[in-house]
Short mmCIF file of C-alpha atoms and ligand atoms in Angstrom, two decimals:
data_model
loop_
_atom_site.label_atom_id
_atom_site.label_comp_id
_atom_site.label_asym_id
_atom_site.label_seq_id
_atom_site.Cartn_x
_atom_site.Cartn_y
_atom_site.Cartn_z
CA MET A 118 -18.02 -7.00 -12.12
CA GLU A 119 -14.44 -6.68 -11.63
CA PHE A 120 -12.11 -5.72 -14.10
CA GLY A 121 -8.51 -5.12 -14.71
CA VAL A 122 -6.41 -4.16 -17.61
CA PHE A 123 -2.84 -3.93 -18.01
CA LEU A 124 -0.62 -2.79 -20.61
CA LEU A 125 2.99 -2.84 -21.23
CA LEU A 126 5.09 -1.18 -23.75
CA ILE A 127 8.62 -1.53 -24.73
CA CYS A 128 10.24 0.65 -27.32
CA ALA A 129 13.29 -0.38 -29.07
CA PRO A 130 15.61 -3.21 -29.66
CA SER A 131 18.66 -5.20 -30.05
CA PHE A 132 20.23 -8.74 -28.82
CA THR A 133 22.69 -12.52 -28.09
CA SER A 134 22.75 -15.64 -25.97
CA THR A 135 24.66 -17.90 -23.70
CA LEU A 136 23.39 -21.00 -22.06
CA GLN A 137 25.00 -23.31 -19.63
CA VAL A 138 24.24 -26.95 -19.75
CA GLN A 139 23.79 -28.65 -16.41
CA ASP A 140 21.52 -31.35 -15.08
CA PRO A 141 18.51 -32.72 -16.95
CA TRP A 142 15.96 -31.31 -14.46
CA THR A 143 12.94 -30.06 -16.37
CA PRO A 144 11.05 -27.25 -14.70
CA ASN A 145 7.24 -27.31 -14.88
CA ILE A 146 4.47 -24.76 -14.51
CA THR A 147 4.50 -25.02 -10.75
CA ASP A 148 8.18 -24.05 -10.75
CA LEU A 149 7.50 -21.21 -13.16
CA THR A 150 4.61 -19.66 -11.22
CA PHE A 151 6.61 -19.85 -8.00
CA LYS A 152 9.48 -17.96 -9.62
CA ASN A 153 7.07 -15.49 -11.20
CA THR A 154 5.51 -14.78 -7.84
CA ASP A 155 8.82 -13.91 -6.27
CA PHE A 156 9.57 -11.71 -9.23
CA ALA A 157 6.22 -9.98 -8.70
CA MET A 158 7.04 -9.31 -5.05
CA ASN A 159 10.51 -7.99 -5.95
CA LEU A 160 9.05 -5.68 -8.56
CA TYR A 161 6.39 -4.57 -6.11
CA ARG A 162 9.01 -3.55 -3.59
CA LYS A 163 10.87 -1.52 -6.19
CA ILE A 164 7.64 0.27 -7.19
CA ALA A 165 6.78 0.83 -3.55
CA ASP A 166 10.22 2.38 -3.00
CA HIS A 167 9.23 5.22 -5.24
CA HIS A 168 6.06 6.32 -3.45
CA ASP A 169 3.44 5.69 -0.80
CA ASP A 170 0.45 5.75 -3.12
CA ASN A 171 -1.92 3.12 -4.44
CA ILE A 172 -0.17 0.48 -6.54
CA PHE A 173 -1.55 -1.72 -9.27
CA PHE A 174 0.28 -3.68 -11.92
CA SER A 175 0.45 -7.02 -13.74
CA PRO A 176 3.64 -8.85 -12.96
CA LEU A 177 2.75 -11.56 -15.51
CA SER A 178 2.56 -8.97 -18.27
CA VAL A 179 5.98 -7.56 -17.41
CA SER A 180 7.51 -11.09 -17.37
CA THR A 181 5.82 -12.14 -20.59
CA ALA A 182 6.99 -9.05 -22.40
CA PHE A 183 10.56 -9.53 -21.24
CA VAL A 184 10.64 -13.22 -21.93
CA THR A 185 9.53 -12.30 -25.45
CA LEU A 186 12.31 -9.83 -25.66
CA SER A 187 14.87 -12.32 -24.24
CA LEU A 188 14.42 -14.43 -27.34
CA ALA A 189 16.37 -11.75 -29.22
CA ALA A 190 18.87 -11.02 -26.46
CA ARG A 191 22.40 -12.42 -26.28
CA ASN A 192 25.23 -12.60 -23.76
CA SER A 193 24.79 -10.48 -20.63
CA THR A 194 21.74 -8.78 -22.09
CA TYR A 195 20.07 -12.18 -22.04
CA SER A 196 21.30 -13.33 -18.68
CA GLU A 197 20.34 -10.03 -17.02
CA ILE A 198 16.78 -10.35 -18.27
CA LEU A 199 16.47 -13.89 -16.92
CA SER A 200 17.98 -13.16 -13.55
CA GLY A 201 15.97 -9.93 -13.25
CA LEU A 202 12.80 -11.94 -13.93
CA ASN A 203 13.99 -14.48 -11.37
CA LEU A 204 14.03 -17.13 -14.06
CA ASP A 205 17.77 -17.89 -14.23
CA MET A 206 17.32 -21.09 -12.19
CA LEU A 207 14.91 -22.43 -14.77
CA ASP A 208 17.40 -21.69 -17.50
CA GLN A 209 20.02 -24.00 -16.04
CA THR A 210 18.64 -26.89 -17.99
CA GLY A 211 20.47 -25.95 -21.18
CA GLN A 212 17.21 -26.27 -23.07
CA LEU A 213 16.95 -22.97 -24.89
CA GLU A 214 13.25 -22.99 -25.37
CA ILE A 215 12.14 -24.23 -22.01
CA ILE A 216 11.16 -20.86 -20.55
CA PRO A 217 9.18 -19.59 -23.54
CA GLN A 218 7.50 -22.95 -23.70
CA LEU A 219 6.54 -22.82 -20.03
CA PHE A 220 5.04 -19.40 -20.59
CA GLN A 221 3.13 -20.80 -23.53
CA TYR A 222 1.75 -23.67 -21.40
CA LEU A 223 0.94 -21.32 -18.60
CA HIS A 224 -0.96 -19.10 -20.91
CA GLY A 225 -2.81 -22.09 -22.30
CA ASN A 226 -3.72 -23.30 -18.82
CA ILE A 227 -4.95 -19.87 -17.74
CA SER A 228 -7.04 -19.31 -20.79
CA GLN A 229 -8.40 -22.82 -20.82
CA ASP A 230 -11.46 -21.98 -18.72
CA GLY A 231 -13.85 -20.29 -21.10
CA ALA A 232 -15.68 -18.55 -18.23
CA LEU A 233 -12.58 -16.60 -17.29
CA LYS A 234 -12.24 -13.54 -19.44
CA LEU A 235 -8.52 -13.02 -19.58
CA GLU A 236 -6.87 -11.95 -22.78
CA GLN A 237 -3.19 -11.51 -22.98
CA GLY A 238 -1.33 -10.41 -26.10
CA THR A 239 2.13 -9.45 -27.21
CA SER A 240 2.68 -7.21 -30.20
CA LEU A 241 5.73 -5.93 -31.87
CA PHE A 242 5.90 -2.77 -33.91
CA VAL A 243 8.95 -2.47 -36.04
CA ASP A 244 10.21 0.39 -38.16
CA LEU A 245 9.73 -0.01 -41.89
CA HIS A 246 13.47 0.29 -42.47
CA PHE A 247 14.33 -2.28 -39.96
CA HIS A 248 14.98 -5.89 -40.82
CA VAL A 249 13.79 -8.37 -38.15
CA GLU A 250 15.42 -11.81 -38.17
CA LYS A 251 12.93 -14.36 -39.31
CA ALA A 252 13.99 -16.83 -36.59
CA PHE A 253 12.99 -14.28 -33.99
CA SER A 254 9.61 -13.43 -35.52
CA ASP A 255 8.89 -17.16 -35.93
CA GLN A 256 9.71 -17.84 -32.28
CA ILE A 257 7.56 -15.05 -31.04
CA LYS A 258 4.67 -16.30 -33.13
CA GLN A 259 5.16 -19.83 -31.93
CA PHE A 260 5.40 -19.18 -28.21
CA PHE A 261 3.49 -15.97 -27.67
CA ASP A 262 1.25 -15.86 -30.72
CA ALA A 263 2.64 -12.42 -31.18
CA HIS A 264 1.36 -9.88 -33.66
CA ILE A 265 4.06 -8.19 -35.77
CA GLU A 266 3.51 -5.09 -37.74
CA ASN A 267 5.68 -2.62 -39.59
CA VAL A 268 5.18 1.06 -38.88
CA ASP A 269 6.95 4.16 -40.03
CA PHE A 270 8.43 5.64 -36.83
CA GLY A 271 9.68 8.50 -38.97
CA ASN A 272 6.05 9.57 -38.97
CA ALA A 273 5.63 9.81 -35.19
CA GLU A 274 2.01 10.94 -35.27
CA MET A 275 0.85 8.16 -37.47
CA SER A 276 2.73 5.42 -35.71
CA LYS A 277 1.53 6.65 -32.34
CA GLU A 278 -2.03 6.51 -33.58
CA ILE A 279 -1.59 2.97 -34.96
CA ILE A 280 -0.14 1.75 -31.66
CA ASN A 281 -2.73 3.44 -29.44
CA LYS A 282 -5.53 2.14 -31.59
CA HIS A 283 -4.13 -1.37 -31.24
CA VAL A 284 -3.91 -0.95 -27.45
CA ARG A 285 -7.42 0.39 -27.25
CA ARG A 286 -8.73 -2.66 -29.13
CA LYS A 287 -6.69 -5.14 -27.04
CA THR A 288 -7.83 -3.62 -23.72
CA GLY A 289 -11.52 -3.27 -24.54
CA ASP A 290 -11.09 0.51 -24.76
CA LYS A 291 -9.86 0.81 -21.19
CA VAL A 292 -6.36 2.06 -22.02
CA LYS A 293 -6.80 4.94 -24.39
CA GLU A 294 -3.59 6.93 -24.86
CA LEU A 295 -0.78 4.72 -23.81
CA VAL A 296 1.78 6.30 -26.05
CA THR A 297 1.90 10.03 -25.81
CA SER A 298 5.05 10.67 -27.76
CA ILE A 299 7.45 8.72 -29.85
CA GLU A 300 11.16 9.44 -29.77
CA PRO A 301 12.70 9.99 -33.18
CA LEU A 302 15.16 7.11 -32.85
CA THR A 303 12.61 4.54 -31.94
CA ARG A 304 12.81 1.44 -34.09
CA MET A 305 10.74 -1.08 -32.31
CA MET A 306 8.06 -1.22 -29.69
CA LEU A 307 7.05 -4.31 -27.90
CA ILE A 308 3.62 -4.09 -26.38
CA ASN A 309 2.02 -6.53 -24.04
CA THR A 310 -1.57 -6.15 -22.99
CA ILE A 311 -3.64 -8.08 -20.52
CA PHE A 312 -7.30 -7.69 -20.05
CA PHE A 313 -9.20 -9.33 -17.26
CA GLN A 314 -12.85 -9.20 -16.53
CA GLY A 315 -14.15 -11.23 -13.66
CA ALA A 316 -17.58 -11.55 -12.19
CA TRP A 317 -17.73 -12.31 -8.50
CA GLU A 318 -18.96 -15.77 -7.74
CA SER A 319 -21.06 -14.13 -5.03
CA PRO A 320 -21.86 -10.61 -6.20
CA PHE A 321 -22.45 -7.79 -3.68
CA ASP A 322 -25.92 -6.30 -3.44
CA PRO A 323 -25.71 -2.69 -4.64
CA ASP A 324 -28.55 -1.74 -2.24
CA SER A 325 -26.23 -2.64 0.63
CA THR A 326 -23.47 -0.29 -0.48
CA LYS A 327 -23.13 2.72 1.88
CA MET A 328 -20.76 5.55 2.47
CA SER A 329 -18.38 4.61 5.20
CA ARG A 330 -15.05 5.58 6.75
CA PHE A 331 -11.72 4.36 5.43
CA TYR A 332 -8.73 5.06 7.66
CA VAL A 333 -5.87 5.99 5.28
CA ASP A 334 -3.59 6.59 8.26
CA LYS A 335 -3.78 8.01 11.74
CA TYR A 336 -4.62 11.49 10.49
CA ASN A 337 -6.53 10.90 7.31
CA ILE A 338 -9.99 9.45 7.14
CA VAL A 339 -11.85 9.40 3.82
CA GLN A 340 -15.45 8.48 2.93
CA VAL A 341 -15.77 5.54 0.53
CA GLN A 342 -18.56 3.52 -0.95
CA MET A 343 -18.42 0.39 1.14
CA MET A 344 -19.93 -2.76 -0.33
CA LEU A 345 -21.30 -5.45 1.93
CA ILE A 346 -21.93 -9.15 1.51
CA SER A 347 -22.70 -12.00 3.90
CA ASP A 348 -21.69 -15.42 2.68
CA SER A 349 -19.25 -18.22 3.26
CA PHE A 350 -15.69 -17.32 2.27
CA TYR A 351 -12.24 -18.76 2.72
CA ILE A 352 -10.20 -16.86 5.24
CA SER A 353 -6.98 -17.29 7.15
CA THR A 354 -4.89 -15.47 9.71
CA ASP A 355 -1.16 -14.86 9.45
CA GLU A 356 -0.23 -14.58 13.12
CA GLU A 357 3.34 -13.66 12.43
CA LEU A 358 2.51 -10.80 10.08
CA LYS A 359 -0.60 -9.88 12.02
CA THR A 360 -2.73 -9.85 8.95
CA LYS A 361 -5.92 -11.48 7.82
CA VAL A 362 -6.37 -12.94 4.46
CA LEU A 363 -9.63 -13.34 2.55
CA ARG A 364 -10.34 -15.02 -0.77
CA LEU A 365 -13.08 -13.59 -2.97
CA PRO A 366 -13.59 -15.96 -5.91
CA TYR A 367 -14.49 -14.99 -9.44
CA LEU A 368 -16.42 -17.17 -11.81
CA GLY A 369 -14.10 -19.13 -14.05
CA GLY A 370 -11.11 -20.07 -11.96
CA ALA A 371 -9.58 -16.79 -10.69
CA ALA A 372 -9.81 -15.17 -7.26
CA MET A 373 -8.88 -12.02 -5.46
CA LEU A 374 -6.90 -12.43 -2.30
CA ILE A 375 -7.23 -9.57 0.13
CA VAL A 376 -4.49 -9.19 2.71
CA LEU A 377 -5.49 -6.85 5.49
CA PRO A 378 -3.00 -5.91 8.20
CA ASP A 379 -4.40 -5.56 11.70
CA SER A 380 -5.38 -1.97 12.49
CA HIS A 381 -2.31 -1.22 14.70
CA ILE A 382 0.09 -2.54 12.03
CA ASP A 383 1.90 -0.22 9.64
CA TYR A 384 1.21 -1.75 6.23
CA THR A 385 4.66 -0.91 4.92
CA LEU A 386 6.12 -3.35 7.42
CA ILE A 387 4.52 -6.10 5.38
CA ASP A 388 6.28 -5.00 2.16
CA ASP A 389 9.49 -6.86 2.97
CA GLU A 390 7.77 -10.00 4.13
CA ILE A 391 5.71 -11.00 1.15
CA ASN A 392 7.15 -13.65 -1.12
CA ALA A 393 6.03 -16.69 -3.08
CA GLU A 394 6.28 -19.04 -0.17
CA ARG A 395 4.11 -16.83 2.01
CA PHE A 396 1.63 -16.37 -0.77
CA LEU A 397 1.24 -20.13 -1.17
CA HIS A 398 1.02 -20.54 2.57
CA TRP A 399 -1.86 -18.04 2.72
CA ILE A 400 -3.84 -19.75 0.01
CA LYS A 401 -3.21 -23.26 1.23
CA ASN A 402 -4.24 -22.62 4.83
CA MET A 403 -7.65 -21.13 4.39
CA LYS A 404 -10.80 -22.24 6.15
CA LYS A 405 -14.32 -21.65 5.06
CA LYS A 406 -16.31 -19.43 7.30
CA LYS A 407 -19.63 -17.60 7.39
CA LEU A 408 -18.59 -14.00 7.09
CA GLU A 409 -19.72 -10.47 6.71
CA VAL A 410 -17.40 -8.69 4.28
CA HIS A 411 -17.12 -4.89 3.92
CA LEU A 412 -15.06 -3.94 0.91
CA PRO A 413 -14.66 -0.50 -0.67
CA LYS A 414 -15.57 -0.01 -4.34
CA PHE A 415 -12.56 1.30 -6.19
CA ASN A 416 -11.03 2.21 -9.52
CA LEU A 417 -7.36 2.33 -10.14
CA GLU A 418 -5.40 3.53 -13.09
CA GLN A 419 -1.66 3.32 -12.68
CA SER A 420 1.22 3.84 -15.08
CA TYR A 421 4.80 3.01 -14.42
CA PRO A 422 7.90 3.89 -16.39
CA MET A 423 9.43 0.43 -16.06
CA HIS A 424 12.63 1.63 -17.69
CA ASN A 425 13.24 3.58 -14.45
CA ILE A 426 12.34 0.69 -12.17
CA LEU A 427 13.76 -2.41 -13.82
CA PRO A 428 17.43 -1.42 -13.52
CA ALA A 429 16.94 -1.72 -9.75
CA ILE A 430 16.24 -5.40 -10.15
CA GLY A 431 19.23 -5.88 -12.46
CA ILE A 432 17.74 -5.40 -15.92
CA GLN A 433 20.08 -2.66 -17.18
CA ASP A 434 21.78 -3.80 -20.29
CA VAL A 435 18.67 -3.67 -22.45
CA PHE A 436 18.56 0.12 -22.00
CA ARG A 437 22.19 0.72 -22.77
CA ASP A 438 24.27 1.11 -25.89
CA THR A 439 26.00 -2.13 -24.93
CA ALA A 440 22.74 -4.07 -25.30
CA ASN A 441 23.14 -7.16 -27.45
CA PHE A 442 19.97 -7.84 -29.49
CA THR A 443 21.67 -9.53 -32.39
CA GLY A 444 18.94 -12.19 -32.30
CA LEU A 445 16.49 -9.53 -33.43
CA SER A 446 18.68 -7.89 -36.03
CA GLN A 447 22.28 -7.92 -37.10
CA GLU A 448 22.17 -4.17 -37.29
CA PRO A 449 24.06 -2.82 -34.25
CA GLY A 450 23.03 -0.21 -31.76
CA LEU A 451 19.56 -1.44 -30.84
CA LYS A 452 18.34 -0.86 -27.30
CA VAL A 453 15.12 -0.42 -25.44
CA SER A 454 14.24 3.20 -24.90
CA GLN A 455 11.01 2.98 -23.04
CA VAL A 456 8.93 0.47 -21.18
CA LEU A 457 5.52 1.74 -20.13
CA HIS A 458 3.24 -0.30 -17.99
CA LYS A 459 -0.31 0.80 -17.43
CA ALA A 460 -2.87 -1.10 -15.45
CA VAL A 461 -6.54 -0.33 -14.88
CA ILE A 462 -8.95 -1.98 -12.54
CA GLU A 463 -12.56 -1.45 -11.46
CA VAL A 464 -13.91 -3.21 -8.46
CA ASN A 465 -17.59 -3.07 -7.82
CA GLU A 466 -20.60 -5.09 -6.76
CA LYS A 467 -21.50 -6.63 -10.06
CA GLY A 468 -21.30 -10.11 -11.34
CA THR A 469 -23.70 -12.57 -12.74
CA VAL A 470 -26.14 -13.90 -10.17
CA ALA A 471 -24.27 -16.90 -8.91
CA ALA A 472 -25.65 -19.62 -6.70
CA ALA A 473 -24.68 -18.66 -3.18
CA ALA A 474 -22.09 -20.89 -1.63
CA THR A 475 -23.85 -23.11 0.79
CA SER A 476 -21.57 -25.58 2.45
CA VAL A 477 -19.94 -24.23 5.55
CA GLY A 478 -16.87 -25.99 6.75
CA PHE A 479 -15.29 -26.27 10.12
CA THR A 480 -14.87 -22.93 11.80
CA PRO A 481 -11.63 -22.36 13.64
CA TYR A 482 -12.19 -20.34 16.79
CA SER A 483 -9.77 -17.54 16.18
CA LEU A 484 -11.31 -16.39 12.89
CA PRO A 485 -13.51 -13.30 12.92
CA THR A 486 -17.09 -13.09 11.80
CA THR A 487 -16.66 -9.78 10.04
CA PHE A 488 -13.98 -8.74 7.60
CA ILE A 489 -13.98 -4.98 7.35
CA VAL A 490 -11.61 -3.56 4.77
CA ASN A 491 -11.50 0.03 6.12
CA ARG A 492 -7.76 0.63 6.05
CA PRO A 493 -4.86 0.06 3.61
CA PHE A 494 -4.72 -3.41 2.19
CA PHE A 495 -3.02 -5.55 -0.41
CA PHE A 496 -4.81 -7.47 -3.13
CA PHE A 497 -3.71 -10.23 -5.47
CA ILE A 498 -5.66 -11.54 -8.47
CA TYR A 499 -4.52 -15.00 -9.34
CA HIS A 500 -5.40 -18.03 -11.40
CA GLU A 501 -6.27 -20.75 -8.95
CA ALA A 502 -5.34 -23.94 -10.81
CA THR A 503 -1.81 -22.74 -11.42
CA ASN A 504 -1.47 -20.27 -8.49
CA SER A 505 -0.35 -17.80 -11.07
CA LEU A 506 -0.36 -14.19 -10.04
CA LEU A 507 -2.02 -12.03 -12.74
CA PHE A 508 -2.26 -8.71 -10.94
CA MET A 509 -1.05 -7.27 -7.67
CA GLY A 510 -1.95 -4.12 -5.87
CA ARG A 511 -1.88 -2.07 -2.71
CA MET A 512 -4.82 0.13 -1.86
CA VAL A 513 -3.92 2.98 0.44
CA ASP A 514 -6.66 5.46 -0.36
CA PRO A 515 -9.69 4.35 -2.44
CA THR A 516 -10.65 7.95 -3.19
CA GLN A 517 -7.45 8.33 -5.26
CA LYS A 518 -7.17 6.76 -8.65
C1 NAG B 103 26.41 -10.36 -29.24
O1 NAG B 103 26.33 -11.73 -28.89
C2 NAG B 103 26.75 -12.58 -29.92
C3 NAG B 103 26.44 -14.00 -29.55
O2 NAG B 103 26.93 -14.32 -28.26
C4 NAG B 103 28.24 -12.37 -30.14
O3 NAG B 103 28.71 -13.23 -31.16
C5 NAG B 103 28.47 -10.92 -30.53
O4 NAG B 103 29.84 -10.65 -30.57
C6 NAG B 103 27.81 -9.97 -29.53
N1 NAG B 103 27.88 -8.65 -30.09
C7 NAG B 103 28.15 -7.61 -29.40
C8 NAG B 103 28.16 -6.27 -30.07
O5 NAG B 103 28.37 -7.65 -28.16
C1 NAG B 104 6.51 -29.78 -10.76
O1 NAG B 104 7.74 -30.29 -10.34
C2 NAG B 104 7.87 -30.34 -8.87
C3 NAG B 104 9.24 -30.85 -8.61
O2 NAG B 104 10.19 -29.99 -9.19
C4 NAG B 104 6.79 -31.25 -8.31
O3 NAG B 104 6.89 -31.23 -6.92
C5 NAG B 104 5.45 -30.72 -8.72
O4 NAG B 104 4.42 -31.60 -8.29
C6 NAG B 104 5.34 -30.61 -10.24
N1 NAG B 104 4.08 -29.95 -10.59
C7 NAG B 104 3.33 -30.37 -11.60
C8 NAG B 104 2.12 -29.57 -11.87
O5 NAG B 104 3.64 -31.32 -12.32
C1 NAG B 105 29.15 -13.40 -26.04
O1 NAG B 105 29.05 -14.75 -25.68
C2 NAG B 105 29.90 -15.56 -26.52
C3 NAG B 105 29.56 -17.01 -26.23
O2 NAG B 105 29.48 -17.24 -24.86
C4 NAG B 105 31.37 -15.17 -26.18
O3 NAG B 105 32.19 -16.00 -26.96
C5 NAG B 105 31.55 -13.75 -26.53
O4 NAG B 105 32.85 -13.33 -26.12
C6 NAG B 105 30.57 -12.83 -25.82
N1 NAG B 105 30.64 -11.51 -26.35
C7 NAG B 105 30.68 -10.43 -25.61
C8 NAG B 105 30.81 -9.16 -26.35
O5 NAG B 105 30.57 -10.48 -24.40
C1 NAG B 106 -1.17 -26.87 -19.34
O1 NAG B 106 0.20 -27.15 -18.95
C2 NAG B 106 0.71 -28.43 -19.30
C3 NAG B 106 2.11 -28.56 -18.77
O2 NAG B 106 2.07 -28.46 -17.41
C4 NAG B 106 0.68 -28.62 -20.80
O3 NAG B 106 1.12 -29.91 -21.11
C5 NAG B 106 -0.71 -28.43 -21.30
O4 NAG B 106 -0.70 -28.43 -22.71
C6 NAG B 106 -1.26 -27.04 -20.82
N1 NAG B 106 -2.66 -26.87 -21.26
C7 NAG B 106 -3.02 -26.04 -22.21
C8 NAG B 106 -4.46 -25.97 -22.52
O5 NAG B 106 -2.23 -25.33 -22.77
#
């Protein structure tokens, strides 16, 4: 059973908007997911700039939360959000609602397969004394099925408890204390949660799991619980990046893509090379192969103060006194004070007993017969029908959460 949770939190407020009318090109979901993937890689690089540790986050949650927020933003506050999310190109149509609508469609497409347990939700907590424009709350309901609730931020303890309780419920109890303190001037919090639970199409046999070495770097070797499975899987080789790519499917239309640099390659060299085009290239050029896969069990729990990271990709105005959120309220001075993102994942053997994949396709000669994940690797959890990236991570040391 595999299992990820993410959680995103934005405190605050304010907003405006400016749109340019150009050609009648209408972007579709394919265009959206491509842009989203490049945003994910940009965000990943900014997170990776801050440290060398394990990384795990949900780019889709960050985009969804900010697209929600963009509905209240005006002028440069609006355009910065869109260009930061890499969505400005899609906005050139002059159709104001095209981006929220695409997100709505995307969400519909992803949640269409009942076997895939993916729940995404956006919630807005607004101070009791704060008047939210009805047009804004209507739009959020329409596109994001958002939950809106008044809380008394003057009573920090009580509002914290209300919000954390909401988050616990939305994440199946996986994210317990998201909010640790509430600043006195907080007027609004926007919270986006995503909860994913996937069962491997071919589960690993727990009896085959053994302690084994994982080479964190030249000097550090740790012992991990290494899972083992022999089956047919899709695999490809990226000769240029000197990495191998393996797809481990879940039941219900999602998959994990594992990107493993060759042992003599420094994984950080790959950071600059991953983008949407490469990602699509990897998944489109896979061949099925009988394979022995060794993959460490791991748990990750990562939190990121996005308010410190997003300015690096150009989303700055929302955090400043100059923020224009007049779409949310006519009352001036609203800004976002905090954006917390927390993601949790557990990777282990489990899954429902699925019929083993049987058909073995052509086997290109250069592909290996074993895939041993015993050194730092990247992983991507994505929805296959739309190629939409749900989560992304880098595992450097599986013994660290
Ligand atoms: C915010 O944007 C709106 C709409 O563009 C504009 O009319 C208003 O003057 C702006 N307010 C501030 C404070 O920048
Ligand atoms: C989306 O539009 C592009 C052209 O912009 C096209 O190539 C692609 O097939 C379309 N995808 C879908 C799912 O309609
Ligand atoms: C906001 O945008 C409107 C419309 O484009 C423009 O007229 C106005 O000057 C802008 N306001 C600010 C404060 O930038
Ligand atoms: C999937 O996306 C298409 C647009 O590409 C949309 O028309 C359709 O309604 C979506 N499906 C669901 C179930 O939302």
